[in-house]
CSV table of C-alpha atoms and ligand atoms in Angstrom, one decimal:
chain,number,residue,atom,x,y,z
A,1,UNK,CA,14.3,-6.5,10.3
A,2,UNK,CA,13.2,-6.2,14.0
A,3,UNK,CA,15.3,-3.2,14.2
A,4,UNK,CA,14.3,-0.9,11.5
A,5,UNK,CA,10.6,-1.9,12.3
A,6,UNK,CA,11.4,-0.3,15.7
A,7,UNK,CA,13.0,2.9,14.2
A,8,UNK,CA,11.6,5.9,13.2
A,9,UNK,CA,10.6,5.4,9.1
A,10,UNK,CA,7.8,5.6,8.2
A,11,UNK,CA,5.7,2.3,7.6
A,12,UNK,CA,4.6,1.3,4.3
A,13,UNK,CA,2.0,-1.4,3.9
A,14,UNK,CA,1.1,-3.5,0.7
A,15,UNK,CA,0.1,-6.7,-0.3
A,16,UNK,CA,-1.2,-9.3,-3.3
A,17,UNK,CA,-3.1,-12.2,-3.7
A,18,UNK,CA,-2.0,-15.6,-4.3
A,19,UNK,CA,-5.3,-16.2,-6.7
A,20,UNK,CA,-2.7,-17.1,-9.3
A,21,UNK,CA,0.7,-16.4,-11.1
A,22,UNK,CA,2.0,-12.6,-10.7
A,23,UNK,CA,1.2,-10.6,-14.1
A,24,UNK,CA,3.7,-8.0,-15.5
A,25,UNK,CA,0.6,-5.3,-14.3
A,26,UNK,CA,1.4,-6.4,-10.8
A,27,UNK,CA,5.0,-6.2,-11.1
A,28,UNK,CA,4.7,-2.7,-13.3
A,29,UNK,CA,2.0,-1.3,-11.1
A,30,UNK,CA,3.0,-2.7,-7.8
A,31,UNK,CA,6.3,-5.1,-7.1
A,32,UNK,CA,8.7,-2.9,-8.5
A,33,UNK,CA,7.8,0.4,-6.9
A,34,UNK,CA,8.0,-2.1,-3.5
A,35,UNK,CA,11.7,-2.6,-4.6
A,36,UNK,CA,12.3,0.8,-4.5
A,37,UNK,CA,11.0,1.6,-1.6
A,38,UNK,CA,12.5,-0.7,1.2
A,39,UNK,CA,15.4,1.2,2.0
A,40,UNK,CA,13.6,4.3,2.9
A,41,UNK,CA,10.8,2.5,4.6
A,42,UNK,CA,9.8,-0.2,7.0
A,43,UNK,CA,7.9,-2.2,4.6
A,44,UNK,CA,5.6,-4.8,5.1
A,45,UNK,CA,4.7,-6.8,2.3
A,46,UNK,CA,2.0,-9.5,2.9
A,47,UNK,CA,0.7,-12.4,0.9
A,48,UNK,CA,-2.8,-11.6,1.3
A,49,UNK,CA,-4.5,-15.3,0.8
A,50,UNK,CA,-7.8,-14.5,3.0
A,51,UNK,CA,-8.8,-12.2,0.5
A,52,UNK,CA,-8.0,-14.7,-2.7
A,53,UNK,CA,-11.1,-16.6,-1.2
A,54,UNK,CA,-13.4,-14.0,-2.8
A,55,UNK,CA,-13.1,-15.9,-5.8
A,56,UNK,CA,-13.3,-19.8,-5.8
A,57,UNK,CA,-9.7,-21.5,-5.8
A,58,UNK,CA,-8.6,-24.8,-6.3
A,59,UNK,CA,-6.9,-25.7,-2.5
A,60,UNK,CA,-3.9,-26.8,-4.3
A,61,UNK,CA,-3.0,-24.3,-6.9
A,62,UNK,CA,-3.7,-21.6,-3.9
A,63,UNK,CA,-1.3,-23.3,-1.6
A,64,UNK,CA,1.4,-23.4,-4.8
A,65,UNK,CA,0.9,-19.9,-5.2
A,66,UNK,CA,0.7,-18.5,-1.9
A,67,UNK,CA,4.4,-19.8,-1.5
A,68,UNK,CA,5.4,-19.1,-5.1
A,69,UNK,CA,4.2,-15.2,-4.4
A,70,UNK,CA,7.0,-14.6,-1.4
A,71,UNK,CA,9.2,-16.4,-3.6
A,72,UNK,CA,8.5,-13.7,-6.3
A,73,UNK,CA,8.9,-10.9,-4.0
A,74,UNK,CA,12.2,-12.0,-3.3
A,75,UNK,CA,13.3,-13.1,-6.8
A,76,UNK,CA,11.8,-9.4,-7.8
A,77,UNK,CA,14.6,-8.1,-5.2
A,78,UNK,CA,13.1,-7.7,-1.9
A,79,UNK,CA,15.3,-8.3,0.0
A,80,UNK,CA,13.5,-10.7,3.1
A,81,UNK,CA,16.3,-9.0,5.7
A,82,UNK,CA,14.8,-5.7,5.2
A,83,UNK,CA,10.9,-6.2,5.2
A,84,UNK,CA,8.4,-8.3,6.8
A,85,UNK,CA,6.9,-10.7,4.7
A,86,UNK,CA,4.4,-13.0,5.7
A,87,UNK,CA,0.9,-14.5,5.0
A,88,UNK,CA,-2.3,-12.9,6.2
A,89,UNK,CA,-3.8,-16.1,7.6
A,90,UNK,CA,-0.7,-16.5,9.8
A,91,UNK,CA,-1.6,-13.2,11.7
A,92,UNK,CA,-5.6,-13.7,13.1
A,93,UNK,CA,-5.1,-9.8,14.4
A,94,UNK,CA,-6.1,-8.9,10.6
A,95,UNK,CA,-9.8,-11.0,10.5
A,96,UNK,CA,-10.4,-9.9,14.4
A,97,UNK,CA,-9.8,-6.2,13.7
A,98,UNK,CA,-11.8,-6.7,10.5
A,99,UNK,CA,-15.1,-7.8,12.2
A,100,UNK,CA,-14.7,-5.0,14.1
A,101,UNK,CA,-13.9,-2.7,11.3
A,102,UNK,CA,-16.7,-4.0,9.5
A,103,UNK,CA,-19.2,-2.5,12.5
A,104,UNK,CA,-17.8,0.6,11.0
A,105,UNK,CA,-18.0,0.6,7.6
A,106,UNK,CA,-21.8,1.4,5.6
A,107,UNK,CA,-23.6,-0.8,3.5
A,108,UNK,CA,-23.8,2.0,1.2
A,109,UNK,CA,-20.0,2.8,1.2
A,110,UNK,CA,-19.2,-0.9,0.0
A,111,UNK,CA,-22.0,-1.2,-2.8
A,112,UNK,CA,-20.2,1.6,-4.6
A,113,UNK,CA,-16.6,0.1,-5.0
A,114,UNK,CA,-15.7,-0.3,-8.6
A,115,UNK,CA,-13.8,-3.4,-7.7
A,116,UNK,CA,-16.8,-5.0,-6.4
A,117,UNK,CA,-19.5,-4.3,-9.4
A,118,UNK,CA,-17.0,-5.6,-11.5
A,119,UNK,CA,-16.0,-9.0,-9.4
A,120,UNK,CA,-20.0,-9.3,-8.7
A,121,UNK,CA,-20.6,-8.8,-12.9
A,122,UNK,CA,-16.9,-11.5,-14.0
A,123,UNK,CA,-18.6,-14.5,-11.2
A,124,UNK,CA,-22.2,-13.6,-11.3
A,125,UNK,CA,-22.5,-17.4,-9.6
A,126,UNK,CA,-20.7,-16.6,-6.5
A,127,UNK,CA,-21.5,-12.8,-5.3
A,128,UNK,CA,-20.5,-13.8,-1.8
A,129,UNK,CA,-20.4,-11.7,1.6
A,130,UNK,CA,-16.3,-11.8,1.7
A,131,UNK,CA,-16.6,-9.9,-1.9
A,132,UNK,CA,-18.5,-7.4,-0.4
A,133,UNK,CA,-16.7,-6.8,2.4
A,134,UNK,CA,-13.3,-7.4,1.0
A,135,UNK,CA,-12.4,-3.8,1.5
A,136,UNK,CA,-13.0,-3.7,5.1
A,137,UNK,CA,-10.8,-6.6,5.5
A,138,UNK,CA,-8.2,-4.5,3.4
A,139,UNK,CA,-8.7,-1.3,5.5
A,140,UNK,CA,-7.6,-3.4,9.0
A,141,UNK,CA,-4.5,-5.3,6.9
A,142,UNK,CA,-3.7,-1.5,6.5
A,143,UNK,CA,-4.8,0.2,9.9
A,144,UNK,CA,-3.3,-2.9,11.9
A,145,UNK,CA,0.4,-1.5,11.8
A,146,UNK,CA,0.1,2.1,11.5
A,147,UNK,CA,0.8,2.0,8.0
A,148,UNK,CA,1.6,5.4,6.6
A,149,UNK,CA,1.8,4.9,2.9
A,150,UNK,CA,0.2,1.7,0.8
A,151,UNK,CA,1.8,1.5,-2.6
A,152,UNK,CA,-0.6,0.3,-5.0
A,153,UNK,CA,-1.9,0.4,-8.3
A,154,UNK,CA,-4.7,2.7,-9.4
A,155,UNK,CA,-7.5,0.5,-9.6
A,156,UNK,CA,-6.8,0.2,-5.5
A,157,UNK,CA,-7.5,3.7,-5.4
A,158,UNK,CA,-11.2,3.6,-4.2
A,159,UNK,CA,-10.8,1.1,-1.7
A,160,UNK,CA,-7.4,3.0,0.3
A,161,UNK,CA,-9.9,6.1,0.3
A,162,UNK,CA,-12.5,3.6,2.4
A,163,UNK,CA,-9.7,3.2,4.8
A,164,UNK,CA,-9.2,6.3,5.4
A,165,UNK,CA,-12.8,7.0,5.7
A,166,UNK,CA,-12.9,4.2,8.5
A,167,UNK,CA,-9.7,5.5,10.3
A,168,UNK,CA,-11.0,9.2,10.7
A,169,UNK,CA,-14.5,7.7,11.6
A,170,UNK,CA,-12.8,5.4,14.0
A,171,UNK,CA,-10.7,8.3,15.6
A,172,UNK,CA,-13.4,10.8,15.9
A,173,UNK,CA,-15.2,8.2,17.8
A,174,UNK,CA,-12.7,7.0,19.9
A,175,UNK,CA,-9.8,9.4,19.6
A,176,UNK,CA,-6.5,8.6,17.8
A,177,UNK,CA,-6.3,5.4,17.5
A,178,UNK,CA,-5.3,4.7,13.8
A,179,UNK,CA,-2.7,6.5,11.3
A,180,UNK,CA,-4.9,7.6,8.4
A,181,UNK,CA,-2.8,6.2,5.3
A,182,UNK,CA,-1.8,7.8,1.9
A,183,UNK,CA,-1.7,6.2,-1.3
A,184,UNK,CA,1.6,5.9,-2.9
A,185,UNK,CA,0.7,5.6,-7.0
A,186,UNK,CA,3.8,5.0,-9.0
A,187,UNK,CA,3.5,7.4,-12.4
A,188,UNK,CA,3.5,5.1,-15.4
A,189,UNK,CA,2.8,1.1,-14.9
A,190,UNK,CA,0.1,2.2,-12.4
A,191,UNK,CA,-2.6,0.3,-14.4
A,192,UNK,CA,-1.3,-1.8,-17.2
A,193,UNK,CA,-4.3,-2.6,-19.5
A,194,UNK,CA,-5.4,-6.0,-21.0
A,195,UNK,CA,-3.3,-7.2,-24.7
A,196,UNK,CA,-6.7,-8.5,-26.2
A,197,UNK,CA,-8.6,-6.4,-24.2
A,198,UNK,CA,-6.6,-2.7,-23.7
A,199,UNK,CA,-9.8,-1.2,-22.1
A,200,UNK,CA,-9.8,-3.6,-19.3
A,201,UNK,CA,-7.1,-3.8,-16.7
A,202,UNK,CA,-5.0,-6.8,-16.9
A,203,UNK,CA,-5.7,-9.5,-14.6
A,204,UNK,CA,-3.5,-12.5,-13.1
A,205,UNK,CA,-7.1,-14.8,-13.2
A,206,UNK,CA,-7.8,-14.1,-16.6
A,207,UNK,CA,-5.6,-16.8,-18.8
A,208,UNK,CA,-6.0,-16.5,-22.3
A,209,UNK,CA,-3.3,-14.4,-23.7
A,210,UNK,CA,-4.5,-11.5,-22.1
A,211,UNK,CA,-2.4,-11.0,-19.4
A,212,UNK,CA,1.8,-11.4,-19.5
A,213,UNK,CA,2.9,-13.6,-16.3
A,214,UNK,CA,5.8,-13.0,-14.7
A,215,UNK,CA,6.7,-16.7,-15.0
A,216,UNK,CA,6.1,-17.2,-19.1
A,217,UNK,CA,9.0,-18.4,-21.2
A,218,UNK,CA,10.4,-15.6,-23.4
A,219,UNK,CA,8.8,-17.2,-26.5
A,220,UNK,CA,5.3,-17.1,-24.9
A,221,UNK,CA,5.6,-13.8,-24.3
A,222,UNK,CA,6.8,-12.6,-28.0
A,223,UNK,CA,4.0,-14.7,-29.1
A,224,UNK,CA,1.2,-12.5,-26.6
A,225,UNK,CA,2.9,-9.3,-27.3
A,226,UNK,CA,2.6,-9.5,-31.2
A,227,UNK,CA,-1.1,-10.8,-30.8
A,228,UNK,CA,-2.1,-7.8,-28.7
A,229,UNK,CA,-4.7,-5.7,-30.0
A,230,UNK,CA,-3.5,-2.6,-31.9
A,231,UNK,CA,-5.9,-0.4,-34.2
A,232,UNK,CA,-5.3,0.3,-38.2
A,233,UNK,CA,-4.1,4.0,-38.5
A,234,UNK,CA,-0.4,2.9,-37.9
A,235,UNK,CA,0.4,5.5,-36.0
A,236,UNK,CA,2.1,5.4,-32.7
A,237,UNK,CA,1.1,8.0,-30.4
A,238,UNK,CA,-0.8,7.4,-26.6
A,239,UNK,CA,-4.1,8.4,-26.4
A,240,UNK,CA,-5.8,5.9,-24.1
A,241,UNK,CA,-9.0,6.7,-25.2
A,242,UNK,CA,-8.7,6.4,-29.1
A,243,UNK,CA,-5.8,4.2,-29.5
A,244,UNK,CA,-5.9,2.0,-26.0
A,245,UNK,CA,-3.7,-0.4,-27.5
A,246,UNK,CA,-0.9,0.8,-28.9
A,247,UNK,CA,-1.0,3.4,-25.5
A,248,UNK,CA,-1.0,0.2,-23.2
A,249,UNK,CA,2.3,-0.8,-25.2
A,250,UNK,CA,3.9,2.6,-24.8
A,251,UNK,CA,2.9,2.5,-21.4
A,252,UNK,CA,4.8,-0.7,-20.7
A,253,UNK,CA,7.9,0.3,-22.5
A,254,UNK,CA,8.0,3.5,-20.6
A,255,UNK,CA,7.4,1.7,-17.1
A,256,UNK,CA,10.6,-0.6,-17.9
A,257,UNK,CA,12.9,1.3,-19.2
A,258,UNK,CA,11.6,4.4,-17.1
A,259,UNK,CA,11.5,6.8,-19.8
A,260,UNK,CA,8.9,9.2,-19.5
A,261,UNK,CA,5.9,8.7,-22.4
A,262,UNK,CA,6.4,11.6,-24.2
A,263,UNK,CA,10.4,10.3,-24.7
A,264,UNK,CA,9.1,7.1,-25.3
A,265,UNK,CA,6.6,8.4,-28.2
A,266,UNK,CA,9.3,10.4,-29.6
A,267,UNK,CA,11.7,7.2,-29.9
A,268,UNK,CA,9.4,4.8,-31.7
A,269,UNK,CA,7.0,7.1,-33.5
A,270,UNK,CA,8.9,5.7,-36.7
A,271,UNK,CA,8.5,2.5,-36.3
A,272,UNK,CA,5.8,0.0,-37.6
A,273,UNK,CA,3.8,-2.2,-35.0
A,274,UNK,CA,5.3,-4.9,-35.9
A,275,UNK,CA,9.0,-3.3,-34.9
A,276,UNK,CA,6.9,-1.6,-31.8
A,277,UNK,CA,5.8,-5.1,-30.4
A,278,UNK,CA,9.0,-7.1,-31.1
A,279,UNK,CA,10.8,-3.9,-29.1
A,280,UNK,CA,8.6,-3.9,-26.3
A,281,UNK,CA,8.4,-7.7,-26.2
A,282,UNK,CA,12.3,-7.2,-25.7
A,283,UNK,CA,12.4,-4.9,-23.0
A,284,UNK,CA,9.8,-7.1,-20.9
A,285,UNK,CA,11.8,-10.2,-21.4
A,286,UNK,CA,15.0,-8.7,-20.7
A,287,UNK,CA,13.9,-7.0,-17.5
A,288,UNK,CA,12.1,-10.2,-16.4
A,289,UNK,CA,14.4,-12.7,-17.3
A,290,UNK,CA,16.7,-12.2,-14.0
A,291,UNK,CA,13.8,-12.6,-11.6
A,292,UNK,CA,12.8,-16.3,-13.4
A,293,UNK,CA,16.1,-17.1,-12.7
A,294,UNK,CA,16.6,-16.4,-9.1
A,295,UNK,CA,12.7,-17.4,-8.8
A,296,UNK,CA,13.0,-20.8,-10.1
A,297,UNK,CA,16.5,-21.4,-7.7
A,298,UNK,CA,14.2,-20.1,-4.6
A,299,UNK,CA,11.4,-22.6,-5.8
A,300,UNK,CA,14.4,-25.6,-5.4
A,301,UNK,CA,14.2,-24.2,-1.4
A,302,UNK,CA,10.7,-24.4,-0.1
A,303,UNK,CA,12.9,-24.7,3.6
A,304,UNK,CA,13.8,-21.2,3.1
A,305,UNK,CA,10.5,-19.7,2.4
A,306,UNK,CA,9.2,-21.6,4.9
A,307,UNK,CA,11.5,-20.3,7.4
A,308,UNK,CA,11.4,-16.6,6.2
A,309,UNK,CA,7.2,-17.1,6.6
A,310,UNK,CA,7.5,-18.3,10.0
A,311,UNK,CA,10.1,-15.9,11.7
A,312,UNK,CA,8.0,-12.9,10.0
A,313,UNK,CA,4.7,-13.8,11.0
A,314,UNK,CA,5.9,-14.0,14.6
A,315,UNK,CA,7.5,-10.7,14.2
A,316,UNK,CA,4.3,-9.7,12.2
A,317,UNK,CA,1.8,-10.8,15.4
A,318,UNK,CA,4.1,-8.5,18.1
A,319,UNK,CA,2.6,-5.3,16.2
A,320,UNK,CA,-0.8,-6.7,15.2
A,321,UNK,CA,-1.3,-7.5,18.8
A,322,UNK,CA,-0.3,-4.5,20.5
A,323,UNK,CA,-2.3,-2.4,18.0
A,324,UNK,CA,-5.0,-4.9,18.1
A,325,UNK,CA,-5.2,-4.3,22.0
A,326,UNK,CA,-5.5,-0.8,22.1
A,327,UNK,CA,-8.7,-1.4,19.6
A,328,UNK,CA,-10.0,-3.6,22.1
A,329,UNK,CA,-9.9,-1.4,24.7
A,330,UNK,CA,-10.3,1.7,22.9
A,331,UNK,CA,-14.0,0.0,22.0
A,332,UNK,CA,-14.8,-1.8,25.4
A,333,UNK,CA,-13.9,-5.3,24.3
A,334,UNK,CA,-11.0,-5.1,26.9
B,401,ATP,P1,-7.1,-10.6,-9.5
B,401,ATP,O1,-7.0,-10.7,-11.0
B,401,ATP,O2,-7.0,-11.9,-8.9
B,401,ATP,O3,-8.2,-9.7,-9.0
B,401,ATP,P2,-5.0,-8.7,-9.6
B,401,ATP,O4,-4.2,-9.0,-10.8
B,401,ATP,O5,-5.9,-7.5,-9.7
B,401,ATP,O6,-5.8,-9.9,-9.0
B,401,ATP,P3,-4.0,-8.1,-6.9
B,401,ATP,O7,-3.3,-9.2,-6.2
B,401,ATP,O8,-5.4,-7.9,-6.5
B,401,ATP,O9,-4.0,-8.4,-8.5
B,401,ATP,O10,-3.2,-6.8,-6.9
B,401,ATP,C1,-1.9,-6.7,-6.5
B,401,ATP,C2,-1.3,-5.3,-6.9
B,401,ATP,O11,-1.1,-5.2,-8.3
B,401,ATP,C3,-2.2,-4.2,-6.5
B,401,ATP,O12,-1.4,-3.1,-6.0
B,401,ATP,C4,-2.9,-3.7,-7.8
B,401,ATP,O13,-3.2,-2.4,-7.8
B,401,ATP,C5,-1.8,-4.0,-8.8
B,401,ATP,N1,-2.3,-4.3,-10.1
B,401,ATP,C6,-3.1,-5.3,-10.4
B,401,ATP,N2,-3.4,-5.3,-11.7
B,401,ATP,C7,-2.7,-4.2,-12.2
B,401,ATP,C8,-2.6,-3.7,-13.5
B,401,ATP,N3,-3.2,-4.2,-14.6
B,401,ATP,N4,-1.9,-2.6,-13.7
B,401,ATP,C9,-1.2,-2.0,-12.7
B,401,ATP,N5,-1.3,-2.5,-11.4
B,401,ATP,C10,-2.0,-3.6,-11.2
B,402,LTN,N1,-6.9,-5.5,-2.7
B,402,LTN,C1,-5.5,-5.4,-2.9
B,402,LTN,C2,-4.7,-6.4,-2.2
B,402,LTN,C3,-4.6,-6.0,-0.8
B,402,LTN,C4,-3.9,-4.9,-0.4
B,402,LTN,C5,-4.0,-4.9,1.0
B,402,LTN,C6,-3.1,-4.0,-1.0
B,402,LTN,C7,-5.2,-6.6,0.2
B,402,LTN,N2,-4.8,-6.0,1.3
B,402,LTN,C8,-3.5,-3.9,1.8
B,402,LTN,C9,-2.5,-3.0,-0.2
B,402,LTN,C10,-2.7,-3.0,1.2
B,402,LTN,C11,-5.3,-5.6,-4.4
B,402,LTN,O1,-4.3,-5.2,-4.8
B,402,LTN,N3,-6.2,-6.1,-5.2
């Protein structure tokens, strides 16, 4: 790992939270665009666990999932050789530079993420500071290793732009000190809508059917897939906005077997949605099948993600530091 971090690829940055099992909308829209990309890359993946505190957890479910999340990435085919993977807490450098960051970043700026009205409007009984500034603490996860590109999904969108914002205020202030980072939005998968709800995105905390998990038994996921919402004209075309549904389905199936939508629509458009679901539930199951596999092996071998965690975040604190230093004394602090 070391050595490629050293060489001269470009960094990518990304990361998710442990706030509960992975959902096939972060695999689609996130995880396996990461697979992709670690060859040409040095890629740092984090498990960002500072920022599931937005949202109340339960202590032991969050410390089952934190450790269950690396052992995703891996099981999803990261390969822990080629990228850093660690846990935000084990790296301070991210909340120092974010106190800092957040002595840059306007009041005004954060009360317009999406992400926020929406978090603020699903827990109305715990709008808390962290929620609020939950981007800035993004922006320095980002900032704090030069990242170049951050490969996310689109509803990330708004808060990579308030990064950017912060890194050219920061370097106009106090010359270059940060790399301002790009978004890298994979095509289809990038937001992978709700099955009972296809106008909303799907969400690993919501649990009632609406949301596929990477972990649920074939059976389970048939079962979701044919209860997802459709519409009555029997058609099956993707238009988002009059048929979100059966669009959310083609997007799926087009995501997995990474045939474009219009190929896709052209393939099933004679099919009932009964044949639709049962074909997309296929592809999902077949495609994540594998990664339950090798995922419940790694889970036999807490050791070995415990190992893997350690030696990264070491490796992890050698760049946050220096980077971290030059803030410091960029700003006075040192
Ligand atoms: P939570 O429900 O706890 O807010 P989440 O499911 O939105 O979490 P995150 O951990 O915040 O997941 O996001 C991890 C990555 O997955 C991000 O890159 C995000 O853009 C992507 N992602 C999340 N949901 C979807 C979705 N429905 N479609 C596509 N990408 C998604
Ligand atoms: N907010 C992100 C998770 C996240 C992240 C990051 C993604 C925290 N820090 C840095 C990319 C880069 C989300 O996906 N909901």
């Amino acid at each position: 790992m070391v050595e490629s971090i050293v060489s001269d690829k470009k960094t990518i940055f990304s990361g998710m939270q442990p706030s509960g099992q992975i959902s096939l909308g972060n695999y689609l829209g996130a995880l396996k665009s990461w697979v992709n990309l670690q060859d040409e890359y040095n890629c740092i993946f984090c498990s960002v666990n500072l920022h599931s505190l937005t949202v109340r957890q339960n202590p032991e479910l969050l410390r089952q999932n934190t450790k269950q999340l690396i052992a995703l990435y891996i099981a999803a085919g990261l390969d822990p050789n080629k990228n850093l993977m660690f846990l935000q807490s084990d790296v301070y450098q991210h909340t120092q530079l974010s106190w800092i960051l957040n002595c840059y970043t306007y009041f005004g700026e954060l009360n317009r993420m999406t992400q926020f009205k929406e978090k603020s409007a699903k827990y109305e009984e715990n709008i808390n500071a962290g929620l609020f500034t939950y981007p800035v603490l993004m922006a320095s996860d980002i900032l704090l290793y030069k990242t170049n590109l951050v490969p996310v999904g689109e509803d990330q969108k708004q808060h990579l732009e308030l990064a950017r914002d912060i890194a050219i205020r920061f370097n106009k202030i106090y010359g270059e000190t940060f790399i301002v980072p790009e978004p890298y939005i994979g095509k289809v998968g990038a937001r992978i809508m709700g099955l009972l709800d296809p106008t909303k995105k799907m969400s690993k905390s919501d649990n009632n059917g609406n949301t596929i998990f990477l972990t649920d038994e074939p059976n389970i996921i048939l079962n979701k897939v044919k209860r997802a919402v459709t519409d009555s004209d029997n058609q099956i075309r993707f238009d988002t906005i009059n048929k979100p549904g059966i669009s959310n389905l083609l997007s799926i199936y087009s995501s997995i077997t990474q045939k474009t939508i219009l190929e896709s629509e052209e393939e099933l458009k004679n099919k009932g949605y009964g044949d639709l679901k049962k074909i997309v539930a296929e592809v999902i199951i077949e495609e994540i099948l594998p990664i339950q596999e090798k995922f419940k092996e790694l889970c036999k071998n807490e050791d070995y993600i415990n190992e893997i965690l350690k030696q990264n975040a070491i490796k992890a604190q050698e760049i946050a530091d220096k980077n971290l230093n030059e803030v410091y004394k960029k700003i006075g602090i040192k």
